[in-house]
Coordinates of C-alpha atoms and ligand atoms in Angstrom, one line a residue:
Chain A
M202 CA -3.9 -56.3 50.8
A203 CA -6.5 -54.0 52.3
K204 CA -6.9 -50.4 52.0
H205 CA -7.0 -48.3 54.6
E206 CA -9.4 -45.3 55.5
T207 CA -6.7 -42.2 55.0
P208 CA -8.4 -39.1 55.4
L209 CA -5.2 -36.9 57.7
L210 CA -3.4 -38.5 54.3
D211 CA -5.7 -37.4 51.8
Q212 CA -5.5 -33.5 52.6
L213 CA -2.2 -33.7 52.0
E214 CA -2.9 -34.3 48.4
S215 CA -4.7 -30.7 48.2
G216 CA -2.1 -29.2 48.0
P217 CA -1.0 -27.6 44.3
W218 CA 2.0 -29.8 44.5
P219 CA 2.8 -33.7 43.4
S220 CA 2.2 -35.8 46.3
F221 CA 3.7 -38.5 47.7
V222 CA 0.7 -40.1 48.9
T223 CA -0.7 -40.0 45.4
D224 CA 2.0 -41.3 44.0
L225 CA 1.6 -45.0 46.7
K226 CA -2.0 -44.9 45.8
Q227 CA -1.3 -45.1 41.6
Q228 CA 2.0 -48.2 42.9
A229 CA -0.6 -49.8 45.0
A230 CA -2.5 -51.1 42.0
T231 CA 0.3 -53.2 41.2
K232 CA 2.6 -53.3 44.8
P233 CA -0.5 -53.8 47.3
E234 CA 1.6 -53.5 50.2
C235 CA 1.6 -49.7 49.4
W236 CA -1.9 -49.4 50.8
D237 CA -0.4 -50.7 54.2
I238 CA 2.6 -48.2 53.7
L239 CA -0.2 -45.6 54.0
G240 CA -2.2 -47.2 56.4
I241 CA 0.8 -47.1 58.8
L242 CA 1.3 -44.0 57.8
E243 CA -2.2 -42.7 58.7
L244 CA -1.8 -44.1 62.4
S245 CA 1.1 -42.4 63.3
F246 CA 0.0 -39.3 62.2
K247 CA -3.6 -40.2 64.9
D248 CA -1.1 -41.9 67.0
R249 CA 1.8 -39.2 67.0
I250 CA 4.0 -41.8 67.5
T251 CA 6.0 -43.6 64.8
H252 CA 5.4 -47.5 63.7
W253 CA 8.7 -48.0 61.8
K254 CA 11.3 -49.9 64.3
H255 CA 14.4 -48.8 63.9
G256 CA 17.5 -51.4 63.1
G257 CA 18.6 -54.8 63.1
I258 CA 20.6 -57.3 62.0
V259 CA 19.3 -57.8 58.5
G260 CA 22.1 -57.5 55.6
V261 CA 23.6 -59.7 52.7
F262 CA 26.0 -62.1 53.1
G263 CA 29.5 -60.7 54.2
Y264 CA 28.6 -56.9 54.0
G265 CA 28.0 -54.8 57.2
G266 CA 26.8 -52.2 55.5
G267 CA 23.7 -50.7 52.6
I268 CA 20.9 -52.9 54.2
V269 CA 18.7 -50.6 56.6
G270 CA 16.6 -52.7 58.7
R271 CA 12.6 -51.3 58.9
Y272 CA 10.1 -53.2 61.1
A273 CA 6.5 -52.6 61.5
D274 CA 5.7 -52.1 65.1
V275 CA 1.6 -53.2 64.1
P276 CA 2.6 -55.8 61.8
E277 CA -0.9 -57.6 62.4
L278 CA -2.6 -54.3 61.2
F279 CA -0.4 -53.8 57.9
P280 CA 1.1 -57.0 57.1
G281 CA 2.7 -55.7 53.5
V282 CA 5.0 -53.7 55.9
E283 CA 5.8 -56.2 58.8
H284 CA 9.4 -56.3 57.3
F285 CA 9.9 -52.8 55.1
H286 CA 14.0 -52.1 54.8
T287 CA 16.0 -49.8 53.2
V288 CA 18.6 -50.9 50.8
R289 CA 21.1 -48.0 49.4
V290 CA 23.0 -48.7 46.2
A291 CA 26.2 -46.6 45.5
Q292 CA 25.2 -44.3 42.5
P293 CA 27.0 -43.2 39.9
S294 CA 29.5 -40.9 39.7
S295 CA 28.4 -37.2 39.2
K296 CA 24.9 -39.3 39.1
Y297 CA 25.2 -39.7 35.2
Y298 CA 22.6 -42.5 34.7
S299 CA 21.6 -43.8 31.1
S300 CA 17.6 -44.5 30.6
A301 CA 18.4 -48.2 30.5
N302 CA 19.8 -48.8 33.6
L303 CA 17.6 -46.2 34.9
R304 CA 15.0 -49.0 33.9
Q305 CA 16.7 -52.0 34.6
L306 CA 17.3 -50.6 38.8
C307 CA 13.2 -49.8 38.7
D308 CA 13.1 -52.8 37.2
L309 CA 15.0 -54.6 39.6
W310 CA 13.1 -53.1 42.2
E311 CA 10.0 -53.9 41.3
K312 CA 10.9 -57.9 41.1
H313 CA 12.0 -58.1 44.3
G314 CA 10.7 -54.7 46.5
S315 CA 7.9 -52.1 46.4
G316 CA 8.8 -50.4 43.8
V317 CA 9.6 -47.4 46.3
T318 CA 12.9 -45.1 45.3
N319 CA 14.3 -42.4 46.7
M320 CA 16.6 -40.6 44.5
H321 CA 18.9 -39.9 46.0
G322 CA 19.6 -40.2 49.6
S323 CA 21.4 -37.4 51.5
T324 CA 24.5 -39.1 51.7
G325 CA 24.1 -39.6 47.1
D326 CA 22.4 -42.7 47.2
I327 CA 20.1 -44.5 45.0
I328 CA 17.8 -45.3 48.1
L329 CA 15.5 -48.7 47.5
L330 CA 12.4 -48.2 49.9
G331 CA 10.4 -51.4 51.2
T332 CA 11.3 -55.2 51.0
R333 CA 11.3 -57.9 53.0
T334 CA 14.6 -59.8 54.6
E335 CA 14.3 -63.3 52.7
N336 CA 14.3 -61.2 49.0
L337 CA 18.0 -59.3 49.9
E338 CA 20.2 -62.3 48.7
P339 CA 18.1 -62.5 45.0
F340 CA 18.1 -58.7 44.7
F341 CA 22.0 -58.3 45.6
W342 CA 23.0 -60.9 43.1
D343 CA 21.0 -59.8 40.5
L344 CA 22.3 -56.2 41.5
T345 CA 25.9 -57.4 41.3
H346 CA 25.4 -60.0 39.1
D347 CA 23.5 -58.7 35.9
M348 CA 24.2 -54.9 36.9
N349 CA 27.7 -54.4 37.8
Q350 CA 26.5 -52.0 41.0
D351 CA 27.0 -52.4 44.1
L352 CA 25.5 -51.1 47.5
G353 CA 26.2 -48.2 49.2
G354 CA 27.7 -47.3 53.0
S355 CA 25.7 -47.2 56.1
G356 CA 25.8 -47.6 59.6
S357 CA 29.1 -46.9 61.5
N358 CA 31.3 -47.3 58.1
L359 CA 32.4 -45.5 55.6
R360 CA 29.4 -43.4 53.8
T361 CA 29.3 -43.9 50.0
P362 CA 32.0 -40.4 48.5
A363 CA 30.0 -38.1 46.2
N364 CA 30.9 -35.6 43.5
C365 CA 29.9 -32.4 41.7
I366 CA 30.1 -33.1 38.0
G367 CA 33.5 -31.8 37.9
E368 CA 35.7 -31.3 34.7
S369 CA 33.3 -33.9 32.9
R370 CA 30.9 -30.4 32.5
C371 CA 32.6 -27.8 34.4
E372 CA 35.1 -25.3 33.4
W373 CA 36.0 -24.6 37.0
S374 CA 36.8 -27.3 38.2
C375 CA 39.6 -27.4 39.8
Y376 CA 40.5 -31.0 39.8
D377 CA 39.1 -34.4 38.3
T378 CA 36.4 -35.3 40.6
E379 CA 34.8 -38.0 39.3
E380 CA 38.8 -39.7 39.0
A381 CA 39.2 -38.4 42.9
C382 CA 35.9 -39.9 44.2
Y383 CA 35.9 -43.4 42.4
K384 CA 39.1 -43.8 43.3
L385 CA 39.0 -43.9 46.6
T386 CA 35.8 -45.6 46.4
M387 CA 37.7 -48.9 44.8
Q388 CA 40.2 -48.3 47.2
Y389 CA 38.2 -47.9 50.0
Q390 CA 35.5 -51.3 49.3
D391 CA 36.6 -52.0 52.8
E392 CA 35.6 -49.5 55.4
I393 CA 32.8 -48.7 53.0
H394 CA 31.1 -52.9 53.3
R395 CA 32.5 -52.9 56.8
P396 CA 31.8 -50.7 60.2
A397 CA 35.2 -50.1 60.7
F398 CA 34.9 -47.1 62.9
P399 CA 33.4 -45.4 65.6
Y400 CA 30.5 -43.7 63.9
K401 CA 29.8 -42.8 60.2
F402 CA 32.2 -41.2 58.1
K403 CA 31.9 -39.3 55.3
F404 CA 33.8 -37.8 51.8
K405 CA 32.6 -35.9 49.0
F406 CA 34.7 -33.8 46.5
S407 CA 33.6 -30.0 44.8
G408 CA 35.6 -29.2 41.9
C409 CA 35.9 -25.6 43.2
P410 CA 34.6 -23.4 46.0
N411 CA 30.9 -23.2 44.7
D412 CA 31.3 -26.7 46.2
C413 CA 27.7 -27.8 44.9
V414 CA 27.5 -31.2 46.6
A415 CA 27.8 -29.3 49.9
A416 CA 30.9 -30.9 50.8
I417 CA 31.4 -28.3 53.6
A418 CA 29.1 -28.5 55.0
R419 CA 28.0 -32.4 54.7
S420 CA 31.5 -34.3 55.0
D421 CA 33.9 -35.7 57.8
I422 CA 36.6 -34.6 55.1
S423 CA 35.3 -31.9 52.5
V424 CA 37.6 -31.6 49.1
I425 CA 37.1 -29.0 47.6
G426 CA 38.5 -27.7 44.6
T427 CA 40.8 -24.3 45.1
W428 CA 43.7 -22.5 43.3
K429 CA 47.1 -21.1 44.6
D430 CA 48.1 -18.5 42.2
D431 CA 46.2 -15.4 40.4
I432 CA 42.6 -15.2 38.8
R433 CA 44.0 -15.2 35.4
I434 CA 41.8 -11.7 34.0
D435 CA 40.4 -11.4 30.2
Q436 CA 40.5 -7.5 30.3
A437 CA 38.4 -7.3 27.0
A438 CA 35.8 -9.4 28.7
V439 CA 35.5 -7.2 31.5
K440 CA 34.9 -4.6 29.2
E441 CA 32.2 -6.4 27.4
Y442 CA 30.4 -6.8 30.5
I443 CA 30.3 -3.3 31.6
A444 CA 28.8 -2.5 28.5
G445 CA 26.3 -4.7 28.6
N446 CA 27.5 -7.2 25.6
Y447 CA 27.5 -9.9 27.7
P448 CA 24.8 -11.9 29.8
S449 CA 25.9 -11.6 34.1
N450 CA 26.0 -14.8 35.9
G451 CA 26.4 -16.9 31.9
G452 CA 22.4 -15.3 31.7
A453 CA 20.8 -17.3 34.9
H454 CA 18.8 -14.1 36.1
S455 CA 18.0 -13.1 33.0
G456 CA 14.1 -13.3 32.8
R457 CA 13.5 -10.5 34.1
D458 CA 14.5 -6.7 33.3
W459 CA 17.5 -5.6 36.6
G460 CA 18.3 -3.0 35.0
K461 CA 22.4 -2.1 34.0
F462 CA 25.1 -4.4 35.2
D463 CA 27.0 -2.3 37.4
I464 CA 30.6 -3.5 38.1
T465 CA 30.9 -1.7 41.4
K466 CA 27.6 -2.4 42.9
E467 CA 27.3 -6.3 41.7
V468 CA 30.6 -7.5 42.0
I469 CA 33.4 -5.1 43.8
D470 CA 31.4 -3.9 46.3
L471 CA 30.2 -7.5 46.9
C472 CA 33.8 -9.4 47.2
P473 CA 34.1 -10.2 50.8
T474 CA 37.1 -9.1 51.3
N475 CA 37.0 -6.3 49.4
C476 CA 40.2 -6.4 47.7
M477 CA 38.8 -5.8 43.8
W478 CA 39.2 -2.6 42.6
M479 CA 38.9 -0.8 39.0
E480 CA 42.2 1.6 38.2
G481 CA 42.6 2.9 34.3
G482 CA 39.9 0.9 33.2
E483 CA 41.2 -2.0 34.5
L484 CA 39.5 -4.9 36.7
K485 CA 42.5 -5.3 39.8
I486 CA 42.6 -7.9 42.4
D487 CA 44.7 -8.1 45.0
N488 CA 45.0 -11.9 45.0
S489 CA 47.3 -12.2 48.4
E490 CA 43.4 -10.9 49.8
C491 CA 41.5 -13.4 47.9
T492 CA 39.5 -15.7 49.7
R493 CA 38.8 -17.8 46.8
C494 CA 35.1 -17.3 47.5
M495 CA 33.9 -17.5 43.5
H496 CA 31.5 -14.9 43.1
C497 CA 32.8 -12.6 41.0
I498 CA 34.5 -15.3 38.5
N499 CA 29.8 -16.7 39.0
V500 CA 29.3 -13.4 37.4
M501 CA 31.0 -12.5 35.0
P502 CA 32.6 -16.2 33.8
R503 CA 33.8 -15.0 30.0
A504 CA 36.1 -12.7 32.1
L505 CA 37.5 -14.4 35.3
R506 CA 38.7 -17.4 36.0
P507 CA 40.1 -20.1 38.6
G508 CA 43.8 -19.4 38.7
A509 CA 46.4 -22.1 36.3
E510 CA 48.1 -24.1 39.3
K511 CA 45.1 -26.0 41.2
G512 CA 44.4 -28.5 43.3
A513 CA 42.1 -28.5 46.7
S514 CA 41.6 -27.6 50.5
V515 CA 40.7 -29.9 52.6
L516 CA 38.3 -29.4 55.9
V517 CA 37.2 -31.8 58.3
G518 CA 34.4 -32.1 60.6
A519 CA 30.8 -31.4 59.4
K520 CA 28.5 -33.4 60.6
A521 CA 24.0 -32.2 60.8
P522 CA 22.7 -33.9 63.4
I523 CA 19.3 -33.7 63.8
L524 CA 19.4 -33.5 67.5
D525 CA 22.6 -31.6 67.9
G526 CA 23.3 -28.3 65.9
A527 CA 24.5 -28.4 62.3
Q528 CA 28.4 -27.4 62.0
F529 CA 30.6 -26.9 58.9
S530 CA 34.2 -27.7 58.4
T531 CA 36.7 -26.6 59.5
L532 CA 39.8 -25.6 57.1
V533 CA 42.7 -27.8 57.7
L534 CA 45.0 -27.9 54.7
P535 CA 44.9 -25.0 52.7
F536 CA 46.1 -26.8 49.0
I537 CA 46.5 -29.8 48.6
P538 CA 47.7 -31.0 45.0
M539 CA 45.0 -33.7 43.7
S540 CA 46.5 -35.5 40.8
A541 CA 45.1 -39.0 39.6
D542 CA 49.0 -39.8 38.7
N543 CA 49.5 -40.3 42.2
D544 CA 46.6 -42.1 44.1
F545 CA 46.4 -38.8 45.2
E546 CA 48.3 -39.3 47.8
E547 CA 48.7 -36.4 49.6
L548 CA 45.5 -36.8 50.4
V549 CA 45.1 -40.2 50.8
E550 CA 48.0 -39.8 53.8
F551 CA 45.7 -37.1 55.4
I552 CA 42.8 -39.3 55.5
E553 CA 44.2 -42.3 57.1
K554 CA 46.2 -40.0 59.4
V555 CA 42.7 -38.6 60.4
W556 CA 41.5 -42.4 60.6
D557 CA 44.0 -43.5 62.8
W558 CA 43.6 -40.9 65.6
W559 CA 39.6 -40.6 65.3
M560 CA 39.7 -44.6 65.7
E561 CA 41.7 -44.9 68.5
V562 CA 40.4 -41.4 70.4
G563 CA 36.8 -40.7 69.3
K564 CA 34.6 -42.0 71.1
N565 CA 31.3 -44.2 70.4
R566 CA 28.8 -42.5 68.1
E567 CA 31.4 -39.3 67.9
R568 CA 31.4 -37.9 65.0
V569 CA 35.3 -36.7 63.7
G570 CA 34.2 -33.3 64.3
E571 CA 32.9 -33.8 67.9
T572 CA 36.1 -35.3 68.7
M573 CA 38.2 -32.5 67.1
Q574 CA 35.9 -29.8 69.2
R575 CA 35.8 -32.6 72.1
V576 CA 40.2 -32.5 71.7
G577 CA 40.0 -28.7 70.8
L578 CA 41.6 -27.5 67.4
P579 CA 44.7 -27.1 68.8
T580 CA 45.1 -30.4 69.7
F581 CA 44.0 -32.1 66.3
I582 CA 46.9 -29.6 64.1
K583 CA 49.6 -31.1 66.8
V584 CA 48.2 -34.8 66.3
M585 CA 48.0 -34.1 62.4
E586 CA 51.5 -32.4 62.5
L587 CA 50.3 -29.2 61.1
E588 CA 51.3 -25.6 61.8
P589 CA 48.1 -23.3 62.3
I590 CA 47.3 -20.2 59.9
P591 CA 44.5 -18.0 60.6
Q592 CA 42.3 -20.1 58.1
M593 CA 41.5 -22.1 60.5
V594 CA 40.1 -19.4 63.0
K595 CA 36.6 -18.0 62.7
E596 CA 37.6 -14.1 63.3
P597 CA 41.0 -14.0 63.3
R598 CA 41.6 -10.7 64.3
S599 CA 39.7 -11.5 67.9
N600 CA 40.4 -14.7 68.4
P601 CA 43.4 -15.5 70.1
Y602 CA 44.6 -18.5 68.1
V603 CA 48.0 -18.7 69.2
F604 CA 48.5 -20.0 72.6
W605 CA 52.6 -19.8 74.0
A606 CA 54.1 -23.1 75.5
E607 CA 56.5 -22.7 78.8
E608 CA 58.9 -23.7 76.7
E609 CA 58.7 -20.7 73.8
V610 CA 58.3 -18.2 76.4
E611 CA 61.6 -16.4 78.2
G612 CA 61.7 -17.4 81.4
G613 CA 58.4 -19.3 81.8
F614 CA 56.0 -18.7 82.9
E615 CA 57.0 -18.3 86.4
R616 CA 58.7 -15.1 85.7
D617 CA 58.1 -12.9 89.0
V618 CA 55.5 -10.7 88.6
E619 CA 57.1 -7.6 90.7
E620 CA 60.2 -7.3 88.5
F621 CA 57.3 -6.9 85.3
R622 CA 55.0 -4.6 86.6
A623 CA 58.5 -2.1 87.9
K624 CA 58.7 -1.7 84.3
H625 CA 55.0 -2.1 83.1
A626 CA 52.1 -0.3 84.7
A627 CA 48.9 -2.7 85.3
Chain B
M560 CA 52.5 -58.4 74.1
A561 CA 50.6 -58.5 70.9
L562 CA 48.4 -61.0 71.2
S563 CA 48.1 -63.7 68.5
K564 CA 45.5 -63.3 66.1
D565 CA 44.0 -66.3 67.2
E566 CA 44.1 -65.5 70.5
L567 CA 42.9 -62.6 69.5
K568 CA 39.8 -63.9 68.2
A569 CA 39.3 -65.9 71.3
A570 CA 39.1 -62.8 73.2
I571 CA 37.0 -60.8 71.4
I572 CA 34.2 -63.9 71.4
E573 CA 34.9 -64.1 74.7
K574 CA 34.2 -60.3 75.1
A575 CA 31.6 -60.5 73.4
T576 CA 29.7 -63.4 74.9
K577 CA 30.5 -62.5 78.7
S578 CA 30.0 -58.7 78.3
P579 CA 26.5 -57.8 80.3
K580 CA 25.5 -55.7 76.8
P581 CA 24.5 -58.1 73.7
Q582 CA 25.7 -55.8 71.5
L583 CA 28.9 -54.1 71.6
Y584 CA 30.8 -50.8 69.6
I585 CA 34.0 -52.0 67.9
K586 CA 35.9 -49.5 70.4
D587 CA 34.9 -52.1 73.3
F588 CA 36.7 -54.4 71.2
Y589 CA 39.7 -52.7 71.9
A590 CA 40.3 -53.6 75.3
C591 CA 41.2 -57.0 74.0
D592 CA 44.6 -56.1 73.1
P593 CA 46.1 -53.4 74.0
D594 CA 49.0 -53.4 71.7
A595 CA 46.6 -53.9 68.3
K596 CA 45.7 -51.3 66.6
P597 CA 42.4 -50.3 66.0
R598 CA 42.0 -51.0 62.2
E599 CA 43.6 -54.6 63.1
I600 CA 40.6 -55.5 66.0
K601 CA 38.4 -54.1 63.2
N602 CA 40.0 -55.9 60.5
I603 CA 39.1 -59.5 63.4
A604 CA 35.9 -58.8 63.9
N605 CA 35.0 -58.4 60.3
E606 CA 37.0 -62.3 60.0
L607 CA 34.5 -63.5 62.6
V608 CA 31.5 -62.3 61.6
R609 CA 32.2 -64.3 58.0
E610 CA 32.8 -67.0 59.9
Q611 CA 29.9 -66.9 61.6
K612 CA 31.0 -66.3 65.0
L613 CA 30.2 -62.5 65.5
M614 CA 26.9 -60.9 63.7
F615 CA 26.4 -57.7 63.2
W616 CA 23.0 -55.5 64.9
S617 CA 22.8 -52.2 62.6
S618 CA 20.3 -49.2 63.6
G619 CA 21.4 -47.4 60.1
S620 CA 23.4 -44.9 61.4
T621 CA 26.2 -47.0 63.6
T622 CA 26.7 -50.4 62.7
M623 CA 27.3 -52.7 66.6
Y624 CA 28.4 -56.5 66.7
G625 CA 27.3 -59.5 69.1
V626 CA 27.6 -62.9 69.2
P627 CA 24.6 -64.9 67.2
S628 CA 22.6 -66.8 70.1
R629 CA 22.5 -63.5 71.8
I630 CA 21.4 -60.7 69.3
K631 CA 17.5 -60.2 68.5
N632 CA 16.5 -58.9 65.5
D633 CA 13.2 -56.9 66.3
D634 CA 11.0 -59.2 64.7
G635 CA 12.5 -61.7 67.1
E636 CA 14.0 -63.7 64.0
G637 CA 17.2 -65.6 64.8
G638 CA 18.9 -63.1 61.9
V639 CA 19.9 -63.5 58.1
Ligands
SF4_1826 S1 31.4 -27.4 42.9 FE1 32.3 -25.6 40.9 S2 33.6 -27.5 39.6 FE2 31.7 -28.8 41.0 S3 30.2 -28.2 39.5 FE3 29.9 -27.3 41.1 S4 30.7 -25.1 39.5 FE4 31.7 -26.8 38.4
SF4_1827 S1 37.4 -14.5 44.3 FE1 35.6 -13.4 46.0 S2 37.3 -12.5 47.2 FE2 38.3 -13.7 45.3 S3 37.9 -11.5 44.5 FE3 36.4 -12.5 43.7 S4 34.9 -11.7 44.6 FE4 36.9 -11.5 45.9

């Protein structure tokens, strides 16, 4: 394959950061089709339009997801990327790899594809970039038989679920995120591999409100660990922080001298609900007002811990589309228990209720969050058979989120205004 | 009254063959049997794919169904 002149791309190599252009040139030594990736991109820069055709009917037999078809619209100029399909491979929970597994994965992709990878895609999958249609089945055979790994979701499927490292390494985790992610991945194999829905659907599991997988921003159902009882306080450790004997934030900001730790300035005044204060040398928290934001716990991890009655909050409807505004998911279930002993029964029941409704009511290419917006939160809550609570509303004190049905109002809506005004001046 | 599985399969194929668009969303098949649950329709459409009577067309973000003879790949191939 011919090397192409790429002055516009070459300029990208001049910055101080590593450049994908350099990487592709290096890869082209063994995979000459990489010259054509550079060539087609240079042409797109010149023409100010993409030269990739999006989509198609490529896939592996029996699967309706995991492969995204890509074709060049100028194959005569760049034959190496005439087909350049993307393969999504499900990532291991928490993205724990052994180096042996990574090597095997790279060898497999050198064998069947361009060798170019993207670790990881925004859904979390291992993304393998660039292969031809005829290589897909042999690749899939090796992936599943030799490596015991599987494709992830794409299209109108359940997308590969993702989780934070949870209890495997993080003491803040309020449930076993890896177990939940794995169980649901296995349970919903059909939904991951075969299109089931009006549009894509994502779950993400974070063990606490720090939300390290950004579930609240990126998933249709965000499962975020929380606790019901009080934040556990070790008053002796609080005193050590105040005395400057323990580094705040676990030492995360210790690269610079920020001055003496000031509990009022750095913790109490930053509590979003103003529910903390010092009294008689002790730190006090009005837990009924705490929104579980994690700030105080993050700053003083040796003194404060999440409560002991743990579970998760479930939020619905995030999306990050390119064209329309991004939206966070909305709190729907403030607390559910999360236990592998009952196969996460409470969560599963809720997920299937949401699916049944959305498959019926959702329009084509409408994310569940958009369907919720279209019908309105009160309708959604009614269908889900839930009671409205202030936490579902952004500004509950100024937003009249309680709507009365006629039968709930004494005298209905048809009462005599004259008579009312006689007693209550306008 | 709900259709039998075979009747539903036939109705789905007929819709996919006669519709003006060669590719249809899963929801477009719901009308084939208003009494069937969306998940039943999805399962049957997927069974038809396994039988190679329907095939998928995917843009990467969304997936559609069609009869193989009507779907053309972007590169003009008959598909896999
Ligand atoms: S989301 Fe919470 S539990 Fe999970 S890794 Fe982050 S801090 Fe730990
Ligand atoms: S978790 Fe957040 S809201 Fe709760 S007490 Fe700590 S800082 Fe305040």
